[in-house]
C-alpha positions as a Markdown table, in Angstrom:
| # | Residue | x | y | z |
|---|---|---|---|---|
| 1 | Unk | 23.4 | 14.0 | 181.9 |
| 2 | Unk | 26.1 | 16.4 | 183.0 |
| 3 | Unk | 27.3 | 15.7 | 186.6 |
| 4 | Unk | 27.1 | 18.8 | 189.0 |
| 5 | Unk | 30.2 | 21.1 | 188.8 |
| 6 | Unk | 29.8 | 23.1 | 192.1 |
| 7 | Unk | 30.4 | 26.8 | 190.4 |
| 8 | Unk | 27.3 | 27.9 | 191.5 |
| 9 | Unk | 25.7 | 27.1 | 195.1 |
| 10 | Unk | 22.2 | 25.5 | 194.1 |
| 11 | Unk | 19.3 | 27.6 | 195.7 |
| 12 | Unk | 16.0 | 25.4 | 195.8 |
| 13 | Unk | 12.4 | 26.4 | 196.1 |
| 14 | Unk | 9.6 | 24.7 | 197.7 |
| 15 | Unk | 6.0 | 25.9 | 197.9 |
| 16 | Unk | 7.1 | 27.0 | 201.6 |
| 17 | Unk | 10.9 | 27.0 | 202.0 |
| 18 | Unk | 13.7 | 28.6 | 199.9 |
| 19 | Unk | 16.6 | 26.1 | 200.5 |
| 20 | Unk | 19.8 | 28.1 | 200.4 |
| 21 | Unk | 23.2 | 28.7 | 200.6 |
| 22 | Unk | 24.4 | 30.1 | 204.6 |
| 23 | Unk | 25.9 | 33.4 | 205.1 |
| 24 | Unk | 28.0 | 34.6 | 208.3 |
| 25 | Unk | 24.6 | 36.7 | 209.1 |
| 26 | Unk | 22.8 | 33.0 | 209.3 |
| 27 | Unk | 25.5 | 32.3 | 212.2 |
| 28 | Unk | 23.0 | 33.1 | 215.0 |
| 29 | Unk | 19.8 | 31.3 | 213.6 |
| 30 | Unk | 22.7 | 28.2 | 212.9 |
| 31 | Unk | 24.0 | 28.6 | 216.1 |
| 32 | Unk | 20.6 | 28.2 | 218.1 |
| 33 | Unk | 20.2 | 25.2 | 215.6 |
| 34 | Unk | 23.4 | 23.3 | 216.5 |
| 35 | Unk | 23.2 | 24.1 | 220.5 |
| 36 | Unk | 19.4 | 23.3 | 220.8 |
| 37 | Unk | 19.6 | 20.6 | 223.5 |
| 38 | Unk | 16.0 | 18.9 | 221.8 |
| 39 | Unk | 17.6 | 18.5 | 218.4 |
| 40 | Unk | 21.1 | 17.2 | 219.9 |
| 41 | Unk | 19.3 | 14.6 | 222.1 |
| 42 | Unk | 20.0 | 11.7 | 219.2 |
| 43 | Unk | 23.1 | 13.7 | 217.5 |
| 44 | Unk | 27.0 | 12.5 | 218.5 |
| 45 | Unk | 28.4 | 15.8 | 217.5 |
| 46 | Unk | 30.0 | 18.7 | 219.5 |
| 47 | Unk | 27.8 | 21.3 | 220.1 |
| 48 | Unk | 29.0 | 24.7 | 219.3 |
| 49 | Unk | 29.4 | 26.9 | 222.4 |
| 50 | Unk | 29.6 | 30.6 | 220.4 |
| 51 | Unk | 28.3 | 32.6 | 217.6 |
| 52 | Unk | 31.6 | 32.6 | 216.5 |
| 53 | Unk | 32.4 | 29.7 | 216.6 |
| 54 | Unk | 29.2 | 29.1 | 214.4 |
| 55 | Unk | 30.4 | 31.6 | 212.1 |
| 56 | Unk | 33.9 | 29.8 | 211.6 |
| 57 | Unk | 31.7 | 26.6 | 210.7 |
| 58 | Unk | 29.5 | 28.3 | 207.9 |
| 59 | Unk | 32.9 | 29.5 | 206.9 |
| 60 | Unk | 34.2 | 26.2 | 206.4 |
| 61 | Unk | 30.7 | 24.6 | 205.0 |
| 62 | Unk | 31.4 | 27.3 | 201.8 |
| 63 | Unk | 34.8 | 26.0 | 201.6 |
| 64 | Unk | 33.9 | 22.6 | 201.5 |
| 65 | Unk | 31.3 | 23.3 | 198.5 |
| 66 | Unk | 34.0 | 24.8 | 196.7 |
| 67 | Unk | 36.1 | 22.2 | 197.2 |
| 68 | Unk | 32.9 | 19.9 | 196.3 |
| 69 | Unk | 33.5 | 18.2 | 199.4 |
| 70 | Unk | 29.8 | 19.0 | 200.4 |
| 71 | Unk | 26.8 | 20.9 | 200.5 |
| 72 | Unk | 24.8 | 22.2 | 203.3 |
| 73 | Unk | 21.3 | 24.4 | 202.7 |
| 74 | Unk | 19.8 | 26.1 | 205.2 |
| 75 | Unk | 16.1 | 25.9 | 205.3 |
| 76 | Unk | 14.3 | 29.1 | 205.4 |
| 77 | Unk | 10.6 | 29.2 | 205.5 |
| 78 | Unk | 8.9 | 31.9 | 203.0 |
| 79 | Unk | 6.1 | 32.4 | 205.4 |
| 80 | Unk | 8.1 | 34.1 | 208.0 |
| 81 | Unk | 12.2 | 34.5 | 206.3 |
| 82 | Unk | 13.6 | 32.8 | 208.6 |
| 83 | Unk | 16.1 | 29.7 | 209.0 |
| 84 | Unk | 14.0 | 26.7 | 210.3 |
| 85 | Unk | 16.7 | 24.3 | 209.5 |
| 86 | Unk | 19.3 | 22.6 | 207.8 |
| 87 | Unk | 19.4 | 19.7 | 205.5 |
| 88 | Unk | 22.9 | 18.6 | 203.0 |
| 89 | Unk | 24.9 | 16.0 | 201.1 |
| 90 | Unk | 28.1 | 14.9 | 202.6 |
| 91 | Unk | 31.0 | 11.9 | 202.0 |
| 92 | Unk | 30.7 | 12.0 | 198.1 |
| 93 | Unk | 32.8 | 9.2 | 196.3 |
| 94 | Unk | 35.3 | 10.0 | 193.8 |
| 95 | Unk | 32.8 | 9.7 | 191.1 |
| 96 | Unk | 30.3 | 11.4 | 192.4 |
| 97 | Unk | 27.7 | 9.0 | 192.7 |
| 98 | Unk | 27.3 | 8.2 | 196.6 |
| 99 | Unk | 26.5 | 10.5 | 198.9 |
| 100 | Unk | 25.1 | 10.8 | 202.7 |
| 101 | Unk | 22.2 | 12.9 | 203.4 |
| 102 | Unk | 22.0 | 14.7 | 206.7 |
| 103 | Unk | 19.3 | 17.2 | 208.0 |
| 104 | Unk | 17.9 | 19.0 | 211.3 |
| 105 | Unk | 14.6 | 20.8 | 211.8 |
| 106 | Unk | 13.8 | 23.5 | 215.0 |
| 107 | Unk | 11.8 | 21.5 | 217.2 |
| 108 | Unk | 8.9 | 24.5 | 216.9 |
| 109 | Unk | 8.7 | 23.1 | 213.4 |
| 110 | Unk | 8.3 | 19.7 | 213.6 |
| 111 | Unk | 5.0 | 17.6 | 212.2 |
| 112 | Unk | 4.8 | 20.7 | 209.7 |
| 113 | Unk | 5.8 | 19.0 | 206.6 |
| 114 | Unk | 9.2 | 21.1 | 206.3 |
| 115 | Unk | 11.3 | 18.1 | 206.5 |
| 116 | Unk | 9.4 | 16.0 | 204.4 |
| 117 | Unk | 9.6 | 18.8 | 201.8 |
| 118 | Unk | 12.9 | 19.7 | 202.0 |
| 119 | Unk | 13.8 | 16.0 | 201.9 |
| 120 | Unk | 11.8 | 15.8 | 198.3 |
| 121 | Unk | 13.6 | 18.9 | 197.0 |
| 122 | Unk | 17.3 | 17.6 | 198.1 |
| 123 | Unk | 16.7 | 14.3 | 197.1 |
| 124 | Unk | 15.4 | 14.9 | 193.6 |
| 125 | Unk | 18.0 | 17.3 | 193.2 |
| 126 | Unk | 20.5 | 15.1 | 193.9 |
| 127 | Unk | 19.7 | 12.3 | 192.2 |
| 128 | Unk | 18.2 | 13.8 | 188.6 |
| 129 | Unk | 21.0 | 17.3 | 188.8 |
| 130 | Unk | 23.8 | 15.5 | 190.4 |
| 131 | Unk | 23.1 | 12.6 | 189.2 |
| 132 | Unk | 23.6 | 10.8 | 192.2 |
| 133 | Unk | 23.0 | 6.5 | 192.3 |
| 134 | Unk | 22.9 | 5.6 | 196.2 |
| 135 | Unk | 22.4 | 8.3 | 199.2 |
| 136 | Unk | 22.6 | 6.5 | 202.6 |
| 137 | Unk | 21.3 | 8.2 | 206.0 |
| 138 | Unk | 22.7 | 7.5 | 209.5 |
| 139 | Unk | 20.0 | 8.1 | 212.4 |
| 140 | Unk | 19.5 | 7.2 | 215.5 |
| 141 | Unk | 18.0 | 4.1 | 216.5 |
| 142 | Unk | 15.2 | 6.0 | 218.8 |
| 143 | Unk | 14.6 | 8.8 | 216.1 |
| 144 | Unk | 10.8 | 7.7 | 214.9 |
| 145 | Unk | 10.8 | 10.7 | 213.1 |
| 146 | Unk | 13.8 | 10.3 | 211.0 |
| 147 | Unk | 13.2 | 7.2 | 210.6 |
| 148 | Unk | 9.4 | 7.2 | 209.0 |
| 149 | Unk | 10.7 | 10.3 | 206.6 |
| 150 | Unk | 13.3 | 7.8 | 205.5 |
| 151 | Unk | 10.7 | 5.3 | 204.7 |
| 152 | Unk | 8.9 | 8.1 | 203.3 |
| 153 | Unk | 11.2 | 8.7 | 200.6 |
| 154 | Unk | 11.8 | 4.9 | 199.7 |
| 155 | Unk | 15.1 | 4.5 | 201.6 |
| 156 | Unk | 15.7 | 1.1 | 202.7 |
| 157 | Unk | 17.1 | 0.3 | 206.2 |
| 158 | Unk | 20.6 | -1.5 | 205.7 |
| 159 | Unk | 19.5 | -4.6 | 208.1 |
| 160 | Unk | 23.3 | -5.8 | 208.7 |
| 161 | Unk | 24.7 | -2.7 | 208.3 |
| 162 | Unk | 26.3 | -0.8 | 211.9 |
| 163 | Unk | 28.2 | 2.7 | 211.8 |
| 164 | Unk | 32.1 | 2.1 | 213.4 |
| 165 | Unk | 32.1 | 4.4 | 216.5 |
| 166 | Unk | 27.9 | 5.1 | 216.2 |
| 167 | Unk | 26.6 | 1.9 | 217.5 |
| 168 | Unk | 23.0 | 3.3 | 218.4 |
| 169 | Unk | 22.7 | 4.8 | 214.5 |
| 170 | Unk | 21.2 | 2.9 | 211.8 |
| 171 | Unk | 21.9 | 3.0 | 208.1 |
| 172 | Unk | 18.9 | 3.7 | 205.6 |
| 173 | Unk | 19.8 | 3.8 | 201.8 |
| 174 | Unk | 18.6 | 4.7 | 198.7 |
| 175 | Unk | 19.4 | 3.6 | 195.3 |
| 176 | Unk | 18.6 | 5.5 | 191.5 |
């Protein structure tokens, strides 16, 4: 099978969600996202202090797909059109077969199913259109949630495996 070529950002369809590419007008609903303190309790990352500042991020999220560095949906529910979440591949090898999955869902949403069926849409995507042979996630030790959707979808948790400089994440994999 052809491997991906990242010409064209790949917009996915679930029977709620239309997975998509983010615009600067998505900067607000990202930026709300990224600052939410209930989200960013089990998240080492800077937290965005400006719309702005959000903006200049999405900015540099296009320019890494174009430089197939990565690939970063934005999760927009049908129901209501608007953004709910995010969810992306990041840290491809050279040959395109590895890549790390990361995602984040407004807390209004959660025990909804949008994760779980985002996950299924990313994941088969990247394994049957990409082509993909091993996607690894890093969560948090505490995050039950992340953790059972990871199980969910067959990855494996990496037992012996520890993140350098994330010593409360664990590493989940799965393999093609």
């Amino acid at each position: 099978m052809e491997k991906f070529n990242f010409n064209l950002f790949p917009e996915l369809s679930t029977e709620r969600l239309i997975l998509r590419q983010p615009t600067p007008r998505d900067s607000k609903a990202i930026y709300l996202l990224r600052s939410n303190k209930k989200i960013n309790e089990l998240i080492s990352r800077k937290m965005p202090q400006s719309i702005s500042e959000t903006t200049k991020f999405i900015a540099e999220l296009n320019k890494r797909f174009k430089d197939k560095k990565n690939i970063f949906w934005v999760i927009v529910s049908k129901k209501h059109n608007q953004i709910i979440g995010t969810i992306g591949y990041q840290n491809f090898n050279n040959n395109f077969s590895y890549a790390e999955i990361g995602y984040e869902l407004d807390p209004d949403n959660h025990k909804k199913g949008y994760m779980n069926e985002s996950c299924k849409a990313v994941l088969n995507f990247g394994l049957y259109s990409m082509n993909l042979k091993t996607i690894e996630a890093f969560t948090h030790k505490d995050n039950e949630a992340s953790k059972a959707l990871l199980k969910k979808h067959q990855f494996v948790f990496q037992v012996e495996r520890r993140e350098d400089g994330f010593e409360n994440n664990r590493i989940f994999k799965l393999k093609k």
